[in-house]
Amino acid sequence: MSKDDIDSDSSSNNEAPATQKDSPQLHLHPRQLLWRPVCADLSQLPTYQYWGDHPKLFALISAGATPEDRLLNCTRWFISTLYGSYSSRSTAAGMEKPYNPILGEQFFAQWTGDEETGDTILKAEQVSHHPPIMGFHLENKKAGVILEGHCGQKSRFAMPAGIDVYQTGHAILTVPKFNETYLITLPSLNIRGIVTGRPTVELAGSTYIISSAGQLATIEYSTKGYFSGERNRYRATLKPVDSNTPYYTAQGVWSGVSYFTNGSSQGLEKKLFFDAKADMSAPLEVKPQSEMAPLESHRLWAVVTKAINEKDYRTASKEKSRIEEAQRVLARARKEKGGTQAHALQIFTLVDEDADKTGKAFQKLRERS
């Protein structure tokens, strides 16, 4: 498959694997269109900070002595990302649809850790505009844990008065010390309350974390019924891929408290797994806006953000149109020169999935799942 086949300035049904420049590789499959749920963020790209909300839990993944313990640590960290990613962004303030990031838009952040944990860094970039796909890279070098992934979304209306969002893409977590990789799938979203102006987000279906060491975590999400039930419940079972007997089971509320047991959950002593309200997210650090590059989210949309905050919607609309028109001009010029969307990227580059290390790992993990 040629580079022109897998990336262009028009919608494509082909896959587009990509890698961060000068870093481990990332794969992108820009098949689906993005639907952006109502949230407080003006640009979607900075929301990938939630992968790093709990940098100590991220670093602890590599501290597990066995493959089973490392999967438990990975599952706990993954559950810790859900509150910031979904629950904390539900809002009752307005129904305006946020704008989409532009091609090549960037976001950088860091969490400064202590001597034991080390620093965690995040890099994110809008790697495709048609369809919208975002790539991200989270890494703690001291702990030896690396996460790379991409995400797009497609949606459909759901009765009554809701939207179901299916997240496309995946993440690959690597622990080089143990030569282990983990394939992480992304949850589906049920968004309700749009008509009333009080939207809520619940996770639905199942997600999976499968390791190259032959361990599997299956996470099942339960949504609240119309007349009964509790929001944001989940149950995770951890077991070998070739066995039906779990060695750990975790369950509870991903936006609240959950517990885990050794083996199945029946009749065994419960231990705290994660408390989303007590274990607050760590503050992230970003550069001052004056030191940001032109394509970094906070600088790129600064005038629009200021105008919206001041309720100057005419200025906001005018500036937003100016940014979008500039992108159309660049796209036309790129097309005339025979270029593709890939030529606009600065953090990630396209790769041949069959030829790169992470791509091969993804294929092996997918075959085992």
mmCIF file of C-alpha atoms in Angstrom:
data_model
loop_
_atom_site.group_PDB
_atom_site.id
_atom_site.type_symbol
_atom_site.label_atom_id
_atom_site.label_comp_id
_atom_site.label_asym_id
_atom_site.label_seq_id
_atom_site.Cartn_x
_atom_site.Cartn_y
_atom_site.Cartn_z
ATOM 1 C CA MET A 1 0.000 0.000 0.000
ATOM 2 C CA SER A 2 1.496 3.323 -1.046
ATOM 3 C CA LYS A 3 1.670 6.454 1.042
ATOM 4 C CA ASP A 4 -0.731 8.216 -1.322
ATOM 5 C CA ASP A 5 -3.185 5.346 -0.937
ATOM 6 C CA ILE A 6 -3.353 5.621 2.830
ATOM 7 C CA ASP A 7 -3.513 9.364 3.348
ATOM 8 C CA SER A 8 -5.022 12.253 1.434
ATOM 9 C CA ASP A 9 -6.879 15.507 1.918
ATOM 10 C CA SER A 10 -10.174 13.797 1.178
ATOM 11 C CA SER A 11 -12.032 11.094 3.057
ATOM 12 C CA SER A 12 -10.605 7.630 2.585
ATOM 13 C CA ASN A 13 -11.567 4.128 3.612
ATOM 14 C CA ASN A 14 -7.954 3.014 3.657
ATOM 15 C CA GLU A 15 -5.870 2.583 6.783
ATOM 16 C CA ALA A 16 -3.219 5.132 7.686
ATOM 17 C CA PRO A 17 -0.647 3.836 10.138
ATOM 18 C CA ALA A 18 1.634 6.494 11.591
ATOM 19 C CA THR A 19 4.444 6.901 14.051
ATOM 20 C CA GLN A 20 5.718 9.685 16.268
ATOM 21 C CA LYS A 21 8.864 11.161 14.791
ATOM 22 C CA ASP A 22 11.965 9.928 16.651
ATOM 23 C CA SER A 23 9.858 7.775 18.978
ATOM 24 C CA PRO A 24 8.213 4.344 19.159
ATOM 25 C CA GLN A 25 5.616 3.884 16.471
ATOM 26 C CA LEU A 26 1.898 4.631 16.417
ATOM 27 C CA HIS A 27 -0.749 3.283 14.055
ATOM 28 C CA LEU A 28 -3.680 5.228 12.767
ATOM 29 C CA HIS A 29 -6.705 3.866 10.970
ATOM 30 C CA PRO A 30 -8.680 6.948 9.902
ATOM 31 C CA ARG A 31 -11.894 5.257 8.842
ATOM 32 C CA GLN A 32 -14.580 6.952 10.880
ATOM 33 C CA LEU A 33 -15.967 10.426 11.336
ATOM 34 C CA LEU A 34 -15.608 12.214 14.649
ATOM 35 C CA TRP A 35 -18.592 13.350 16.672
ATOM 36 C CA ARG A 36 -17.687 15.634 19.514
ATOM 37 C CA PRO A 37 -19.888 15.376 22.614
ATOM 38 C CA VAL A 38 -20.886 18.510 24.449
ATOM 39 C CA CYS A 39 -18.071 19.449 26.781
ATOM 40 C CA ALA A 40 -16.335 22.475 28.239
ATOM 41 C CA ASP A 41 -13.237 22.198 26.058
ATOM 42 C CA LEU A 42 -13.210 24.365 22.966
ATOM 43 C CA SER A 43 -10.767 22.123 21.157
ATOM 44 C CA GLN A 44 -10.850 18.368 21.502
ATOM 45 C CA LEU A 45 -7.094 17.810 21.349
ATOM 46 C CA PRO A 46 -6.215 18.853 24.940
ATOM 47 C CA THR A 47 -8.667 16.277 26.292
ATOM 48 C CA TYR A 48 -5.962 13.664 25.841
ATOM 49 C CA GLN A 49 -4.449 15.050 29.022
ATOM 50 C CA TYR A 50 -6.809 12.704 30.863
ATOM 51 C CA TRP A 51 -4.637 9.725 29.934
ATOM 52 C CA GLY A 52 -2.076 11.266 32.292
ATOM 53 C CA ASP A 53 -4.425 12.298 35.108
ATOM 54 C CA HIS A 54 -2.789 9.805 37.471
ATOM 55 C CA PRO A 55 0.900 9.649 36.533
ATOM 56 C CA LYS A 56 1.836 7.555 39.588
ATOM 57 C CA LEU A 57 -0.586 4.823 38.547
ATOM 58 C CA PHE A 58 0.779 5.016 34.996
ATOM 59 C CA ALA A 59 4.336 4.610 36.287
ATOM 60 C CA LEU A 60 3.348 1.722 38.576
ATOM 61 C CA ILE A 61 2.399 -0.476 35.621
ATOM 62 C CA SER A 62 6.031 -1.512 35.214
ATOM 63 C CA ALA A 63 6.421 -2.139 38.973
ATOM 64 C CA GLY A 64 4.369 -5.347 38.891
ATOM 65 C CA ALA A 65 6.484 -8.411 39.616
ATOM 66 C CA THR A 66 4.426 -10.766 37.430
ATOM 67 C CA PRO A 67 2.439 -10.457 34.185
ATOM 68 C CA GLU A 68 -0.727 -10.815 36.255
ATOM 69 C CA ASP A 69 0.218 -7.968 38.587
ATOM 70 C CA ARG A 70 1.238 -5.742 35.685
ATOM 71 C CA LEU A 71 -2.133 -6.320 34.024
ATOM 72 C CA LEU A 72 -3.842 -5.451 37.316
ATOM 73 C CA ASN A 73 -1.811 -2.224 37.524
ATOM 74 C CA CYS A 74 -2.578 -1.421 33.885
ATOM 75 C CA THR A 75 -6.293 -1.992 34.431
ATOM 76 C CA ARG A 76 -6.315 0.225 37.545
ATOM 77 C CA TRP A 77 -4.558 3.009 35.621
ATOM 78 C CA PHE A 78 -7.019 2.669 32.724
ATOM 79 C CA ILE A 79 -10.014 2.910 35.067
ATOM 80 C CA SER A 80 -8.410 6.024 36.610
ATOM 81 C CA THR A 81 -8.507 7.779 33.220
ATOM 82 C CA LEU A 82 -12.259 7.383 32.742
ATOM 83 C CA TYR A 83 -13.505 9.994 35.213
ATOM 84 C CA GLY A 84 -11.564 12.845 33.613
ATOM 85 C CA SER A 85 -12.154 11.614 30.086
ATOM 86 C CA TYR A 86 -15.928 11.291 30.355
ATOM 87 C CA SER A 87 -17.689 12.072 33.658
ATOM 88 C CA SER A 88 -15.896 15.310 34.568
ATOM 89 C CA ARG A 89 -16.698 16.825 31.154
ATOM 90 C CA SER A 90 -20.462 16.358 31.337
ATOM 91 C CA THR A 91 -22.047 19.782 31.572
ATOM 92 C CA ALA A 92 -25.424 21.419 31.772
ATOM 93 C CA ALA A 93 -24.199 24.724 30.406
ATOM 94 C CA GLY A 94 -25.305 25.222 26.829
ATOM 95 C CA MET A 95 -25.539 22.998 23.822
ATOM 96 C CA GLU A 96 -23.096 24.584 21.394
ATOM 97 C CA LYS A 97 -21.048 22.041 19.507
ATOM 98 C CA PRO A 98 -17.315 22.580 20.112
ATOM 99 C CA TYR A 99 -15.079 23.087 17.107
ATOM 100 C CA ASN A 100 -12.855 20.375 15.713
ATOM 101 C CA PRO A 101 -9.055 20.632 15.838
ATOM 102 C CA ILE A 102 -7.366 21.586 12.596
ATOM 103 C CA LEU A 103 -4.923 19.327 10.786
ATOM 104 C CA GLY A 104 -1.547 19.437 12.506
ATOM 105 C CA GLU A 105 -2.877 21.073 15.682
ATOM 106 C CA GLN A 106 -0.691 20.171 18.664
ATOM 107 C CA PHE A 107 -0.894 19.854 22.426
ATOM 108 C CA PHE A 108 1.969 19.281 24.862
ATOM 109 C CA ALA A 109 1.820 18.741 28.617
ATOM 110 C CA GLN A 110 3.931 17.384 31.443
ATOM 111 C CA TRP A 111 3.400 16.028 34.942
ATOM 112 C CA THR A 112 6.496 16.560 37.112
ATOM 113 C CA GLY A 113 6.932 13.580 39.391
ATOM 114 C CA ASP A 114 9.054 12.870 42.436
ATOM 115 C CA GLU A 115 12.369 11.036 42.406
ATOM 116 C CA GLU A 116 10.629 7.673 42.560
ATOM 117 C CA THR A 117 7.943 8.296 39.920
ATOM 118 C CA GLY A 118 9.748 10.471 37.376
ATOM 119 C CA ASP A 119 8.177 12.868 34.882
ATOM 120 C CA THR A 120 5.374 11.975 32.485
ATOM 121 C CA ILE A 121 5.061 13.771 29.158
ATOM 122 C CA LEU A 122 2.197 13.998 26.663
ATOM 123 C CA LYS A 123 2.296 14.848 22.966
ATOM 124 C CA ALA A 124 -0.860 14.981 20.853
ATOM 125 C CA GLU A 125 -1.510 15.979 17.259
ATOM 126 C CA GLN A 126 -4.479 16.107 14.912
ATOM 127 C CA VAL A 127 -3.203 13.649 12.327
ATOM 128 C CA SER A 128 -6.180 13.684 9.972
ATOM 129 C CA HIS A 129 -8.849 16.255 9.236
ATOM 130 C CA HIS A 130 -10.929 14.190 6.799
ATOM 131 C CA PRO A 131 -11.893 12.138 8.741
ATOM 132 C CA PRO A 132 -10.894 13.690 12.077
ATOM 133 C CA ILE A 133 -8.336 11.486 13.859
ATOM 134 C CA MET A 134 -6.143 12.413 16.805
ATOM 135 C CA GLY A 135 -2.846 10.757 17.759
ATOM 136 C CA PHE A 136 -1.287 10.805 21.213
ATOM 137 C CA HIS A 137 1.934 9.721 22.934
ATOM 138 C CA LEU A 138 2.273 9.434 26.736
ATOM 139 C CA GLU A 139 5.580 8.374 28.260
ATOM 140 C CA ASN A 140 7.373 8.040 31.581
ATOM 141 C CA LYS A 141 11.007 7.288 30.772
ATOM 142 C CA LYS A 142 12.065 6.650 34.367
ATOM 143 C CA ALA A 143 9.356 4.042 34.894
ATOM 144 C CA GLY A 144 9.734 2.663 31.391
ATOM 145 C CA VAL A 145 6.097 2.907 30.325
ATOM 146 C CA ILE A 146 4.981 4.183 26.916
ATOM 147 C CA LEU A 147 1.466 4.663 25.561
ATOM 148 C CA GLU A 148 0.664 5.488 21.955
ATOM 149 C CA GLY A 149 -2.659 5.548 20.242
ATOM 150 C CA HIS A 150 -5.200 7.244 18.049
ATOM 151 C CA CYS A 151 -8.895 7.932 18.307
ATOM 152 C CA GLY A 152 -11.747 8.826 16.016
ATOM 153 C CA GLN A 153 -15.474 8.607 16.592
ATOM 154 C CA LYS A 154 -18.646 7.815 14.705
ATOM 155 C CA SER A 155 -22.128 8.361 16.052
ATOM 156 C CA ARG A 156 -25.781 7.657 15.499
ATOM 157 C CA PHE A 157 -28.967 9.026 17.006
ATOM 158 C CA ALA A 158 -30.505 6.822 19.671
ATOM 159 C CA MET A 159 -34.071 6.908 20.909
ATOM 160 C CA PRO A 160 -35.246 8.581 22.942
ATOM 161 C CA ALA A 161 -33.357 11.845 22.438
ATOM 162 C CA GLY A 162 -29.807 10.606 22.678
ATOM 163 C CA ILE A 163 -26.668 9.842 20.732
ATOM 164 C CA ASP A 164 -24.536 6.691 20.775
ATOM 165 C CA VAL A 165 -20.859 7.279 20.012
ATOM 166 C CA TYR A 166 -18.522 4.507 18.890
ATOM 167 C CA GLN A 167 -14.867 5.287 19.413
ATOM 168 C CA THR A 168 -12.558 3.969 16.731
ATOM 169 C CA GLY A 169 -8.886 3.366 17.189
ATOM 170 C CA HIS A 170 -6.894 1.846 20.030
ATOM 171 C CA ALA A 171 -3.877 2.387 22.243
ATOM 172 C CA ILE A 172 -0.712 0.325 22.545
ATOM 173 C CA LEU A 173 1.065 0.365 25.917
ATOM 174 C CA THR A 174 4.664 -0.852 26.003
ATOM 175 C CA VAL A 175 6.808 -1.912 28.966
ATOM 176 C CA PRO A 176 10.282 -2.426 27.409
ATOM 177 C CA LYS A 177 11.804 -3.815 30.644
ATOM 178 C CA PHE A 178 9.644 -6.934 30.295
ATOM 179 C CA ASN A 179 9.341 -6.801 26.509
ATOM 180 C CA GLU A 180 5.567 -6.574 26.938
ATOM 181 C CA THR A 181 2.904 -4.787 24.924
ATOM 182 C CA TYR A 182 -0.748 -4.239 25.771
ATOM 183 C CA LEU A 183 -3.540 -3.568 23.284
ATOM 184 C CA ILE A 184 -6.217 -1.306 24.802
ATOM 185 C CA THR A 185 -9.582 -0.793 23.133
ATOM 186 C CA LEU A 186 -11.817 2.228 23.691
ATOM 187 C CA PRO A 187 -15.341 2.324 25.172
ATOM 188 C CA SER A 188 -18.551 3.336 23.457
ATOM 189 C CA LEU A 189 -20.490 6.310 24.818
ATOM 190 C CA ASN A 190 -24.194 6.781 25.459
ATOM 191 C CA ILE A 191 -25.055 10.478 25.611
ATOM 192 C CA ARG A 192 -28.462 11.354 26.977
ATOM 193 C CA GLY A 193 -30.268 14.509 28.098
ATOM 194 C CA ILE A 194 -29.447 16.550 25.010
ATOM 195 C CA VAL A 195 -32.991 17.840 24.549
ATOM 196 C CA THR A 196 -33.231 18.953 28.183
ATOM 197 C CA GLY A 197 -29.876 20.725 27.981
ATOM 198 C CA ARG A 198 -28.389 18.519 30.721
ATOM 199 C CA PRO A 199 -26.285 16.001 28.808
ATOM 200 C CA THR A 200 -24.786 13.038 30.612
ATOM 201 C CA VAL A 201 -22.212 10.563 29.332
ATOM 202 C CA GLU A 202 -22.217 6.868 30.210
ATOM 203 C CA LEU A 203 -19.931 4.135 28.958
ATOM 204 C CA ALA A 204 -21.455 1.087 27.310
ATOM 205 C CA GLY A 205 -20.443 -2.304 26.010
ATOM 206 C CA SER A 206 -17.035 -3.799 26.744
ATOM 207 C CA THR A 207 -13.389 -2.880 26.364
ATOM 208 C CA TYR A 208 -10.337 -5.106 26.501
ATOM 209 C CA ILE A 209 -6.727 -4.979 27.596
ATOM 210 C CA ILE A 210 -4.724 -7.884 26.219
ATOM 211 C CA SER A 211 -1.024 -8.362 26.881
ATOM 212 C CA SER A 212 1.653 -10.071 24.839
ATOM 213 C CA ALA A 213 2.265 -12.228 27.946
ATOM 214 C CA GLY A 214 -1.085 -13.924 27.324
ATOM 215 C CA GLN A 215 -3.191 -12.064 29.915
ATOM 216 C CA LEU A 216 -6.604 -10.509 29.259
ATOM 217 C CA ALA A 217 -8.733 -7.945 31.106
ATOM 218 C CA THR A 218 -12.370 -7.719 30.021
ATOM 219 C CA ILE A 219 -14.140 -4.579 31.253
ATOM 220 C CA GLU A 220 -17.937 -4.552 30.992
ATOM 221 C CA TYR A 221 -19.855 -1.288 31.470
ATOM 222 C CA SER A 222 -23.432 -1.008 32.745
ATOM 223 C CA THR A 223 -25.667 1.964 31.991
ATOM 224 C CA LYS A 224 -28.466 3.274 34.165
ATOM 225 C CA GLY A 225 -31.927 2.153 33.138
ATOM 226 C CA TYR A 226 -34.856 4.544 32.815
ATOM 227 C CA PHE A 227 -36.388 3.380 36.082
ATOM 228 C CA SER A 228 -33.582 1.727 38.048
ATOM 229 C CA GLY A 229 -29.870 1.088 38.277
ATOM 230 C CA GLU A 230 -26.763 3.121 39.033
ATOM 231 C CA ARG A 231 -24.724 5.185 36.631
ATOM 232 C CA ASN A 232 -21.196 4.336 35.583
ATOM 233 C CA ARG A 233 -20.899 0.818 36.926
ATOM 234 C CA TYR A 234 -18.324 -1.610 35.568
ATOM 235 C CA ARG A 235 -16.922 -5.071 36.170
ATOM 236 C CA ALA A 236 -13.430 -6.155 35.119
ATOM 237 C CA THR A 237 -12.249 -9.754 35.039
ATOM 238 C CA LEU A 238 -8.556 -10.541 34.631
ATOM 239 C CA LYS A 239 -7.515 -13.991 33.470
ATOM 240 C CA PRO A 240 -5.173 -15.832 31.114
ATOM 241 C CA VAL A 241 -6.274 -15.657 27.488
ATOM 242 C CA ASP A 242 -6.658 -19.443 27.325
ATOM 243 C CA SER A 243 -8.603 -19.822 30.595
ATOM 244 C CA ASN A 244 -12.065 -18.991 31.893
ATOM 245 C CA THR A 245 -10.936 -18.679 35.514
ATOM 246 C CA PRO A 246 -10.201 -15.112 36.661
ATOM 247 C CA TYR A 247 -7.367 -14.414 39.078
ATOM 248 C CA TYR A 248 -8.587 -10.857 39.800
ATOM 249 C CA THR A 249 -12.028 -9.285 39.622
ATOM 250 C CA ALA A 250 -12.680 -5.552 40.034
ATOM 251 C CA GLN A 251 -16.069 -3.883 40.126
ATOM 252 C CA GLY A 252 -17.826 -0.748 41.260
ATOM 253 C CA VAL A 253 -18.374 2.743 39.875
ATOM 254 C CA TRP A 254 -15.672 4.095 37.578
ATOM 255 C CA SER A 255 -16.606 7.679 38.482
ATOM 256 C CA GLY A 256 -16.574 6.749 42.184
ATOM 257 C CA VAL A 257 -15.300 3.806 44.228
ATOM 258 C CA SER A 258 -14.476 0.301 43.088
ATOM 259 C CA TYR A 259 -12.968 -2.766 44.761
ATOM 260 C CA PHE A 260 -11.139 -5.892 43.671
ATOM 261 C CA THR A 261 -10.763 -9.454 44.885
ATOM 262 C CA ASN A 262 -8.459 -12.337 44.145
ATOM 263 C CA GLY A 263 -10.274 -14.794 41.922
ATOM 264 C CA SER A 264 -13.998 -14.368 41.387
ATOM 265 C CA SER A 265 -15.916 -11.727 43.303
ATOM 266 C CA GLN A 266 -18.097 -14.091 45.364
ATOM 267 C CA GLY A 267 -17.359 -14.524 49.075
ATOM 268 C CA LEU A 268 -13.856 -13.064 49.012
ATOM 269 C CA GLU A 269 -12.325 -10.145 50.874
ATOM 270 C CA LYS A 270 -12.635 -6.896 48.963
ATOM 271 C CA LYS A 271 -9.734 -4.462 48.625
ATOM 272 C CA LEU A 272 -9.888 -0.886 47.365
ATOM 273 C CA PHE A 273 -9.164 -0.755 43.655
ATOM 274 C CA PHE A 274 -9.677 2.934 42.827
ATOM 275 C CA ASP A 275 -11.534 5.923 44.282
ATOM 276 C CA ALA A 276 -12.084 8.593 41.617
ATOM 277 C CA LYS A 277 -13.253 11.206 44.114
ATOM 278 C CA ALA A 278 -10.498 10.685 46.713
ATOM 279 C CA ASP A 279 -7.583 10.152 44.292
ATOM 280 C CA MET A 280 -7.699 13.515 42.571
ATOM 281 C CA SER A 281 -6.020 14.049 39.225
ATOM 282 C CA ALA A 282 -2.511 15.461 39.280
ATOM 283 C CA PRO A 283 -2.095 19.012 37.947
ATOM 284 C CA LEU A 284 -0.576 19.147 34.508
ATOM 285 C CA GLU A 285 1.942 21.711 33.332
ATOM 286 C CA VAL A 286 1.829 23.528 29.994
ATOM 287 C CA LYS A 287 4.093 26.221 28.622
ATOM 288 C CA PRO A 288 3.066 29.875 28.834
ATOM 289 C CA GLN A 289 1.074 30.820 25.769
ATOM 290 C CA SER A 290 3.833 33.217 24.712
ATOM 291 C CA GLU A 291 6.218 30.269 24.380
ATOM 292 C CA MET A 292 3.846 28.063 22.401
ATOM 293 C CA ALA A 293 4.203 27.355 18.697
ATOM 294 C CA PRO A 294 1.479 28.722 16.389
ATOM 295 C CA LEU A 295 -0.231 25.333 16.028
ATOM 296 C CA GLU A 296 -0.469 24.569 19.752
ATOM 297 C CA SER A 297 -4.114 24.466 20.790
ATOM 298 C CA HIS A 298 -4.140 27.151 23.476
ATOM 299 C CA ARG A 299 -2.356 29.674 21.264
ATOM 300 C CA LEU A 300 -4.144 28.718 18.037
ATOM 301 C CA TRP A 301 -7.624 29.263 19.497
ATOM 302 C CA ALA A 302 -6.711 32.015 21.984
ATOM 303 C CA VAL A 303 -8.684 34.797 20.253
ATOM 304 C CA VAL A 304 -11.725 32.542 19.797
ATOM 305 C CA THR A 305 -11.609 31.426 23.424
ATOM 306 C CA LYS A 306 -11.283 34.991 24.707
ATOM 307 C CA ALA A 307 -14.173 36.184 22.556
ATOM 308 C CA ILE A 308 -16.449 33.350 23.674
ATOM 309 C CA ASN A 309 -15.616 33.963 27.328
ATOM 310 C CA GLU A 310 -16.526 37.614 26.796
ATOM 311 C CA LYS A 311 -19.719 36.599 24.924
ATOM 312 C CA ASP A 312 -18.408 38.391 21.829
ATOM 313 C CA TYR A 313 -19.742 35.762 19.453
ATOM 314 C CA ARG A 314 -19.293 37.871 16.325
ATOM 315 C CA THR A 315 -15.537 38.088 16.897
ATOM 316 C CA ALA A 316 -15.384 34.412 17.834
ATOM 317 C CA SER A 317 -17.178 33.389 14.638
ATOM 318 C CA LYS A 318 -15.041 35.670 12.495
ATOM 319 C CA GLU A 319 -11.770 34.357 13.960
ATOM 320 C CA LYS A 320 -12.897 30.753 13.744
ATOM 321 C CA SER A 321 -13.807 31.266 10.065
ATOM 322 C CA ARG A 322 -10.414 32.856 9.425
ATOM 323 C CA ILE A 323 -8.600 29.831 10.879
ATOM 324 C CA GLU A 324 -10.728 27.387 8.915
ATOM 325 C CA GLU A 325 -10.353 29.281 5.641
ATOM 326 C CA ALA A 326 -6.577 29.331 6.095
ATOM 327 C CA GLN A 327 -6.715 25.549 6.405
ATOM 328 C CA ARG A 328 -8.700 25.258 3.178
ATOM 329 C CA VAL A 329 -6.098 27.372 1.377
ATOM 330 C CA LEU A 330 -3.289 25.168 2.695
ATOM 331 C CA ALA A 331 -5.172 22.020 1.678
ATOM 332 C CA ARG A 332 -5.641 23.279 -1.881
ATOM 333 C CA ALA A 333 -1.976 24.227 -2.156
ATOM 334 C CA ARG A 334 -0.928 20.866 -0.760
ATOM 335 C CA LYS A 335 -3.129 19.027 -3.240
ATOM 336 C CA GLU A 336 -1.767 21.042 -6.177
ATOM 337 C CA LYS A 337 1.759 19.964 -5.200
ATOM 338 C CA GLY A 338 0.706 16.335 -4.926
ATOM 339 C CA GLY A 339 0.998 16.345 -1.150
ATOM 340 C CA THR A 340 -1.185 14.622 1.423
ATOM 341 C CA GLN A 341 -2.343 15.306 4.959
ATOM 342 C CA ALA A 342 0.765 13.485 6.162
ATOM 343 C CA HIS A 343 2.949 16.337 4.896
ATOM 344 C CA ALA A 344 1.308 18.727 7.384
ATOM 345 C CA LEU A 345 2.291 16.705 10.450
ATOM 346 C CA GLN A 346 5.204 17.526 12.724
ATOM 347 C CA ILE A 347 4.932 14.994 15.572
ATOM 348 C CA PHE A 348 3.723 11.847 13.808
ATOM 349 C CA THR A 349 4.616 10.353 10.457
ATOM 350 C CA LEU A 350 2.996 7.665 8.332
ATOM 351 C CA VAL A 351 4.463 4.174 8.488
ATOM 352 C CA ASP A 352 3.792 0.853 6.854
ATOM 353 C CA GLU A 353 1.980 -1.168 9.523
ATOM 354 C CA ASP A 354 3.380 -4.456 8.217
ATOM 355 C CA ALA A 355 6.947 -3.191 8.466
ATOM 356 C CA ASP A 356 7.155 -1.522 11.868
ATOM 357 C CA LYS A 357 7.581 -3.012 15.336
ATOM 358 C CA THR A 358 4.433 -1.675 16.993
ATOM 359 C CA GLY A 359 2.319 -2.606 14.002
ATOM 360 C CA LYS A 360 3.448 -6.201 14.216
ATOM 361 C CA ALA A 361 2.755 -6.239 17.957
ATOM 362 C CA PHE A 362 -0.752 -4.894 17.313
ATOM 363 C CA GLN A 363 -1.443 -7.588 14.750
ATOM 364 C CA LYS A 364 -0.308 -10.348 17.127
ATOM 365 C CA LEU A 365 -2.393 -9.015 20.018
ATOM 366 C CA ARG A 366 -5.438 -8.593 17.802
ATOM 367 C CA GLU A 367 -5.105 -12.207 16.656
ATOM 368 C CA ARG A 368 -5.084 -13.404 20.270
ATOM 369 C CA SER A 369 -8.118 -11.386 21.348
#
